[in-house]
Amino acid sequence: MVNLRNRDFLALMDFTSEELQTILATAHDLKRKQVRGEAHRLLEAKSVAMIFMAPSTRTRVSFETAMTQLGGHAQYLVPETMQLVNKETWVDTAKVLDRYVDGIVMRMYNLERYGMARDMLKTVAENATIPLINAADDMDHPCQVMADMMTLQEKHSDLGSVRVVMSWAYSDRLKTAGVPQSMTVAAGLLGMKLTLAHPKGYDIDPKYLKFAKEASERTGGSIEVVHDLNEAVKNADVVYAKSWRGCMMNEQEDKAHRVKFKDWIITEPLMSKGNRQAQYMHCAPIDRNKEVTDEVVDGPRSLVFDQAENRLHAQKAVLALLLS
Ligand code: CP
């Protein structure tokens, strides 16, 4: 029996294949219940505190709606109005929230160095007895990728039979590598065939690649890395393309490096090199006509709004399993 009660949800690496499958099965079940109008108030009278140290549309709204649909309540804490501004520590903040609420949802990234935001999330997690849910940090975006896996299951049912390309794409904004890193781990744990495509310099953290390749050996999946976008999309069933920053470069180095790769954009002619029905994914927000053309995002291949919708259902599963 899988029991996730009171666990933190920091990184997919902390979970087994069976545990991820349980979250996905629960997400599909809760989505069916929501569609049919069946009550599923699994978190009656429970509360979560949501701290977002970076902007959000999807994550914030889907968590708040998730708690309402589960019979509980989500409090959005505006960091600028908290005593953090008067230098109250994260340790004290965590200890206080622990006395009021049943879980903490936290987003933080773009600090001085890679891994620093994760350290802050861990500090909060270690100083609260309640679950901490990672709403995106500089290393992982586990909630996004559970919604992505749910979306892939809806379209392909058997994750083992779908060829997914997770590609870097050009943007002038520096975005964390949380999505490709969590996706690589999920692919390994769930036995998916994943090709990571990126220009040299945009390698994901080697720790994630090693974990995923080892997991793939057990689950029958495969993880490969290529540096040619045209080659990568050949025979792809799904192209998930977004920009991310290189974890080995500082901000200035990355900005100078990425301008050489403006041709890493997903277009309809490029998509047509994949399988005939190849689909496009992006976690959003999308830098339109930089990462991908409007034609692809707004066309029949696009899964981006299904992914956004499934954030709600996947997070309801995470909340229900951790907090009930
Ligand atoms: N994909 C995602 O996390 O979206 P938001 O930044 O809008 O929450």
Coordinates of N, CA, C and O in Angstrom, one line a residue, residues 205-314:
D205 N 21.3 19.4 -15.0 CA 22.1 19.0 -13.9 C 22.4 17.5 -14.0 O 21.5 16.7 -14.1
P206 N 23.7 17.1 -14.1 CA 24.1 15.7 -14.3 C 23.5 14.7 -13.3 O 23.2 13.6 -13.6
K207 N 23.2 15.2 -12.1 CA 22.6 14.4 -11.1 C 21.2 13.8 -11.5 O 20.9 12.7 -11.3
Y208 N 20.5 14.7 -12.3 CA 19.1 14.3 -12.7 C 19.2 13.2 -13.9 O 18.5 12.3 -13.9
L209 N 20.2 13.5 -14.7 CA 20.4 12.5 -15.9 C 20.8 11.2 -15.4 O 20.3 10.1 -15.8
K210 N 21.7 11.1 -14.4 CA 22.2 9.9 -13.8 C 21.0 9.1 -13.2 O 20.8 7.9 -13.4
F211 N 20.3 9.8 -12.4 CA 19.1 9.2 -11.7 C 18.2 8.6 -12.7 O 17.7 7.5 -12.5
A212 N 17.8 9.4 -13.7 CA 16.8 9.0 -14.7 C 17.3 7.8 -15.5 O 16.5 6.9 -15.8
K213 N 18.6 7.8 -15.9 CA 19.1 6.7 -16.7 C 19.1 5.4 -15.8 O 18.7 4.3 -16.3
E214 N 19.4 5.5 -14.6 CA 19.4 4.3 -13.7 C 18.0 3.8 -13.5 O 17.7 2.6 -13.5
A215 N 17.1 4.7 -13.3 CA 15.6 4.4 -13.1 C 15.1 3.7 -14.4 O 14.4 2.7 -14.4
S216 N 15.5 4.2 -15.6 CA 15.1 3.7 -16.9 C 15.5 2.2 -17.0 O 14.7 1.4 -17.6
E217 N 16.6 1.9 -16.5 CA 17.1 0.4 -16.6 C 16.1 -0.5 -15.9 O 15.9 -1.6 -16.3
R218 N 15.5 0.0 -14.8 CA 14.5 -0.8 -14.1 C 13.1 -0.8 -14.7 O 12.4 -1.7 -14.6
T219 N 12.8 0.3 -15.3 CA 11.4 0.5 -15.8 C 11.2 0.3 -17.3 O 10.0 0.3 -17.8
G220 N 12.3 0.1 -18.0 CA 12.2 -0.1 -19.5 C 12.1 1.1 -20.3 O 11.8 1.1 -21.5
G221 N 12.3 2.3 -19.7 CA 12.3 3.5 -20.4 C 13.7 3.8 -21.1 O 14.6 2.9 -21.0
S222 N 13.9 4.9 -21.7 CA 15.2 5.3 -22.2 C 15.3 6.8 -22.2 O 14.4 7.5 -22.4
I223 N 16.6 7.2 -21.9 CA 16.9 8.7 -21.9 C 18.1 8.9 -22.8 O 19.1 8.3 -22.6
E224 N 17.9 9.7 -23.9 CA 19.1 10.0 -24.7 C 19.2 11.6 -24.8 O 18.2 12.3 -24.6
V225 N 20.4 12.0 -25.1 CA 20.7 13.4 -25.2 C 21.2 13.7 -26.6 O 22.1 13.0 -27.1
V226 N 20.6 14.7 -27.3 CA 21.1 15.1 -28.7 C 21.3 16.6 -28.7 O 20.7 17.3 -27.9
H227 N 22.1 17.0 -29.7 CA 22.3 18.5 -29.8 C 21.8 19.0 -31.2 O 22.2 20.1 -31.6
D228 N 20.9 18.3 -31.8 CA 20.4 18.7 -33.1 C 18.9 18.6 -33.1 O 18.3 17.5 -33.0
L229 N 18.2 19.8 -33.2 CA 16.8 19.8 -33.0 C 16.1 19.1 -34.2 O 15.1 18.3 -33.9
N230 N 16.5 19.3 -35.4 CA 15.9 18.6 -36.6 C 16.0 17.1 -36.4 O 15.0 16.4 -36.7
E231 N 17.1 16.6 -36.0 CA 17.3 15.2 -35.8 C 16.4 14.7 -34.7 O 15.8 13.6 -34.8
A232 N 16.3 15.5 -33.6 CA 15.5 15.0 -32.4 C 14.1 14.8 -32.7 O 13.4 13.9 -32.3
V233 N 13.5 15.7 -33.6 CA 12.0 15.7 -33.8 C 11.6 14.5 -34.7 O 10.4 14.2 -34.7
K234 N 12.5 14.0 -35.5 CA 12.2 12.9 -36.4 C 11.5 11.8 -35.6 O 12.1 11.3 -34.6
N235 N 10.4 11.3 -36.0 CA 9.6 10.2 -35.4 C 9.1 10.5 -34.0 O 8.7 9.6 -33.3
A236 N 9.2 11.8 -33.6 CA 8.6 12.1 -32.2 C 7.1 12.1 -32.2 O 6.5 12.4 -33.2
D237 N 6.6 11.6 -31.1 CA 5.1 11.6 -30.9 C 4.7 13.0 -30.2 O 3.6 13.5 -30.5
V238 N 5.6 13.5 -29.4 CA 5.4 14.7 -28.7 C 6.7 15.5 -28.6 O 7.7 15.0 -28.4
V239 N 6.5 16.8 -28.9 CA 7.7 17.7 -28.8 C 7.3 18.7 -27.7 O 6.3 19.5 -27.8
Y240 N 8.0 18.6 -26.6 CA 7.8 19.5 -25.4 C 9.0 20.5 -25.4 O 10.1 20.1 -25.1
A241 N 8.8 21.7 -25.9 CA 9.9 22.6 -26.1 C 9.8 23.9 -25.3 O 8.7 24.6 -25.5
K242 N 10.7 24.2 -24.6 CA 10.7 25.5 -23.8 C 12.2 25.9 -23.5 O 13.1 25.1 -23.6
S243 N 12.3 27.1 -23.1 CA 13.7 27.6 -22.8 C 14.0 27.3 -21.4 O 13.2 27.1 -20.5
W244 N 15.3 27.1 -21.2 CA 15.8 27.0 -19.8 C 17.2 27.5 -19.7 O 17.9 27.6 -20.7
R245 N 17.7 27.9 -18.5 CA 19.0 28.4 -18.4 C 20.0 27.3 -18.1 O 19.7 26.2 -17.6
G246 N 21.2 27.5 -18.6 CA 22.3 26.5 -18.4 C 22.8 26.6 -16.9 O 23.1 27.7 -16.4
C247 N 22.8 25.4 -16.2 CA 23.2 25.5 -14.8 C 24.7 25.7 -14.6 O 25.1 26.0 -13.5
M248 N 25.5 25.7 -15.7 CA 26.9 25.9 -15.5 C 27.3 27.3 -15.8 O 28.5 27.7 -15.7
M249 N 26.4 28.1 -16.3 CA 26.7 29.5 -16.8 C 26.1 30.5 -15.8 O 25.0 30.3 -15.3
N250 N 26.8 31.7 -15.6 CA 26.1 32.7 -14.9 C 25.2 33.5 -15.9 O 25.2 33.2 -17.1
E251 N 24.5 34.5 -15.3 CA 23.4 35.1 -16.1 C 24.0 35.8 -17.4 O 23.5 35.6 -18.5
Q252 N 25.2 36.5 -17.2 CA 25.8 37.2 -18.4 C 26.3 36.2 -19.4 O 26.1 36.4 -20.6
E253 N 26.9 35.2 -18.9 CA 27.4 34.1 -19.9 C 26.3 33.5 -20.7 O 26.4 33.3 -21.9
D254 N 25.2 33.2 -19.9 CA 24.1 32.5 -20.6 C 23.5 33.5 -21.7 O 23.2 33.0 -22.8
K255 N 23.3 34.7 -21.3 CA 22.6 35.7 -22.3 C 23.5 35.8 -23.5 O 23.0 35.9 -24.6
A256 N 24.8 35.8 -23.3 CA 25.7 36.0 -24.5 C 25.7 34.7 -25.3 O 25.8 34.7 -26.6
H257 N 25.5 33.5 -24.7 CA 25.6 32.2 -25.4 C 24.3 32.0 -26.1 O 24.3 31.5 -27.3
R258 N 23.1 32.3 -25.5 CA 21.8 31.8 -26.1 C 21.5 32.6 -27.4 O 20.8 32.0 -28.2
V259 N 22.0 33.8 -27.6 CA 21.7 34.5 -28.9 C 22.1 33.7 -30.1 O 21.6 34.0 -31.2
K260 N 23.1 32.8 -29.9 CA 23.5 32.0 -31.1 C 22.5 31.0 -31.5 O 22.6 30.3 -32.5
F261 N 21.4 30.8 -30.7 CA 20.5 29.7 -30.9 C 19.1 30.1 -31.1 O 18.1 29.5 -30.7
K262 N 18.9 31.3 -31.8 CA 17.6 31.8 -32.0 C 16.8 30.9 -33.0 O 15.6 31.0 -33.1
D263 N 17.5 30.0 -33.7 CA 16.9 29.1 -34.7 C 16.3 27.9 -33.9 O 15.6 27.0 -34.6
W264 N 16.4 27.8 -32.6 CA 15.8 26.7 -31.8 C 14.4 27.2 -31.5 O 14.0 27.5 -30.4
I265 N 13.5 27.2 -32.5 CA 12.1 27.6 -32.4 C 11.3 26.5 -33.0 O 11.7 26.0 -34.1
I266 N 10.2 26.2 -32.4 CA 9.3 25.1 -32.9 C 8.3 25.8 -33.9 O 7.6 26.7 -33.6
T267 N 8.3 25.3 -35.1 CA 7.5 25.7 -36.2 C 6.7 24.6 -36.8 O 7.0 23.4 -36.5
E268 N 5.6 24.9 -37.5 CA 4.8 23.8 -38.1 C 5.7 22.9 -39.1 O 5.6 21.7 -39.0
P269 N 6.5 23.5 -40.0 CA 7.3 22.6 -40.8 C 8.2 21.7 -40.0 O 8.4 20.5 -40.3
L270 N 8.7 22.2 -38.8 CA 9.6 21.3 -38.0 C 8.7 20.2 -37.4 O 9.1 19.0 -37.4
M271 N 7.5 20.6 -36.9 CA 6.6 19.6 -36.3 C 6.3 18.5 -37.3 O 6.1 17.3 -36.9
S272 N 6.2 18.9 -38.5 CA 5.7 17.9 -39.5 C 6.8 16.9 -39.8 O 6.6 15.9 -40.5
K273 N 8.0 17.1 -39.3 CA 9.1 16.1 -39.4 C 8.9 14.9 -38.4 O 9.5 13.9 -38.5
G274 N 8.1 15.2 -37.4 CA 7.8 14.2 -36.4 C 6.7 13.2 -36.9 O 6.4 13.2 -38.1
N275 N 6.1 12.4 -36.1 CA 5.1 11.5 -36.5 C 3.9 12.4 -37.0 O 3.7 13.6 -36.5
R276 N 3.1 11.9 -37.9 CA 2.1 12.7 -38.5 C 1.2 13.5 -37.5 O 0.8 14.6 -37.7
Q277 N 0.8 12.8 -36.4 CA 0.0 13.4 -35.4 C 0.8 14.0 -34.3 O 0.2 14.2 -33.2
A278 N 2.1 14.3 -34.5 CA 2.9 14.7 -33.3 C 2.3 16.0 -32.6 O 1.7 16.9 -33.3
Q279 N 2.4 15.9 -31.3 CA 1.7 17.0 -30.5 C 2.8 17.9 -29.9 O 3.9 17.5 -29.7
Y280 N 2.3 19.1 -29.5 CA 3.3 20.0 -28.9 C 2.9 20.3 -27.5 O 1.7 20.5 -27.2
M281 N 3.9 20.4 -26.6 CA 3.6 20.7 -25.2 C 4.5 21.9 -24.7 O 5.6 22.0 -25.2
H282 N 4.0 22.6 -23.8 CA 4.7 23.7 -23.1 C 4.0 24.0 -21.8 O 2.8 24.0 -21.7
C283 N 4.8 24.2 -20.7 CA 4.2 24.4 -19.4 C 3.6 25.8 -19.3 O 2.8 26.0 -18.4
A284 N 4.0 26.7 -20.1 CA 3.6 28.1 -20.1 C 4.0 28.8 -18.8 O 4.2 28.2 -17.8
P285 N 4.2 30.2 -18.8 CA 3.9 31.0 -19.9 C 4.9 30.9 -21.1 O 6.0 30.6 -20.9
I286 N 4.3 31.1 -22.3 CA 5.0 30.8 -23.5 C 5.5 32.1 -24.1 O 4.8 33.1 -24.1
D287 N 6.8 32.1 -24.5 CA 7.3 33.3 -25.3 C 7.0 33.0 -26.7 O 7.8 32.4 -27.4
R288 N 5.8 33.5 -27.1 CA 5.3 33.2 -28.5 C 6.3 33.8 -29.5 O 6.8 34.9 -29.4
N289 N 6.5 33.0 -30.6 CA 7.3 33.4 -31.7 C 8.8 33.6 -31.4 O 9.5 34.1 -32.2
K290 N 9.1 33.1 -30.2 CA 10.5 32.9 -29.9 C 10.8 31.5 -29.6 O 11.6 30.8 -30.2
E291 N 10.0 30.9 -28.6 CA 10.2 29.5 -28.4 C 9.4 28.6 -29.4 O 9.8 27.5 -29.8
V292 N 8.2 29.1 -29.8 CA 7.3 28.4 -30.7 C 6.4 29.4 -31.4 O 6.1 30.4 -30.9
T293 N 6.0 29.0 -32.6 CA 5.2 30.0 -33.4 C 3.7 29.9 -32.9 O 3.3 28.8 -32.4
D294 N 3.0 31.0 -33.2 CA 1.6 31.0 -32.8 C 0.8 29.8 -33.5 O -0.1 29.2 -33.0
E295 N 1.3 29.6 -34.8 CA 0.6 28.5 -35.6 C 0.6 27.2 -34.8 O -0.4 26.5 -34.9
V296 N 1.7 26.9 -34.2 CA 1.8 25.6 -33.4 C 1.0 25.7 -32.1 O 0.1 24.8 -31.8
V297 N 1.2 26.8 -31.4 CA 0.5 26.9 -30.1 C -1.0 26.9 -30.2 O -1.8 26.3 -29.5
D298 N -1.5 27.6 -31.3 CA -3.0 27.7 -31.5 C -3.6 26.7 -32.4 O -4.8 26.7 -32.7
G299 N -2.7 25.8 -32.9 CA -3.2 24.8 -33.8 C -3.6 23.5 -33.2 O -3.5 23.3 -32.0
P300 N -4.0 22.5 -34.0 CA -4.5 21.2 -33.5 C -3.5 20.3 -32.8 O -3.9 19.4 -32.1
R301 N -2.2 20.6 -33.0 CA -1.2 19.8 -32.3 C -1.0 20.2 -30.8 O -0.4 19.4 -30.1
S302 N -1.5 21.3 -30.4 CA -1.2 21.9 -29.1 C -1.9 21.3 -28.0 O -3.1 21.1 -28.0
L303 N -1.1 20.9 -26.9 CA -1.7 20.4 -25.7 C -1.6 21.4 -24.6 O -1.9 21.0 -23.4
V304 N -1.2 22.6 -24.8 CA -0.8 23.5 -23.8 C -1.9 23.8 -22.8 O -1.7 23.9 -21.6
F305 N -3.1 23.9 -23.3 CA -4.2 24.3 -22.4 C -4.8 23.0 -21.6 O -5.3 23.1 -20.5
D306 N -4.6 21.8 -22.2 CA -4.9 20.6 -21.5 C -3.9 20.5 -20.3 O -4.3 20.1 -19.2
Q307 N -2.6 20.8 -20.6 CA -1.6 20.7 -19.5 C -2.0 21.7 -18.4 O -1.9 21.3 -17.2
A308 N -2.4 22.9 -18.8 CA -2.7 23.9 -17.8 C -3.9 23.4 -16.9 O -3.9 23.5 -15.7
E309 N -4.9 22.8 -17.6 CA -6.1 22.3 -16.9 C -5.7 21.2 -15.9 O -6.2 21.2 -14.8
N310 N -4.8 20.3 -16.3 CA -4.5 19.2 -15.5 C -3.6 19.6 -14.3 O -3.5 18.8 -13.4
R311 N -3.1 20.8 -14.3 CA -2.4 21.3 -13.0 C -3.4 21.1 -11.9 O -3.0 20.7 -10.8
L312 N -4.6 21.5 -12.1 CA -5.7 21.5 -11.0 C -5.8 20.0 -10.5 O -5.8 19.8 -9.3
H313 N -6.0 19.1 -11.4 CA -6.3 17.7 -11.0 C -5.1 17.0 -10.4 O -5.2 16.3 -9.4
A314 N -3.9 17.3 -11.0 CA -2.7 16.6 -10.4 C -2.4 17.2 -9.0 O -2.1 16.4 -8.1

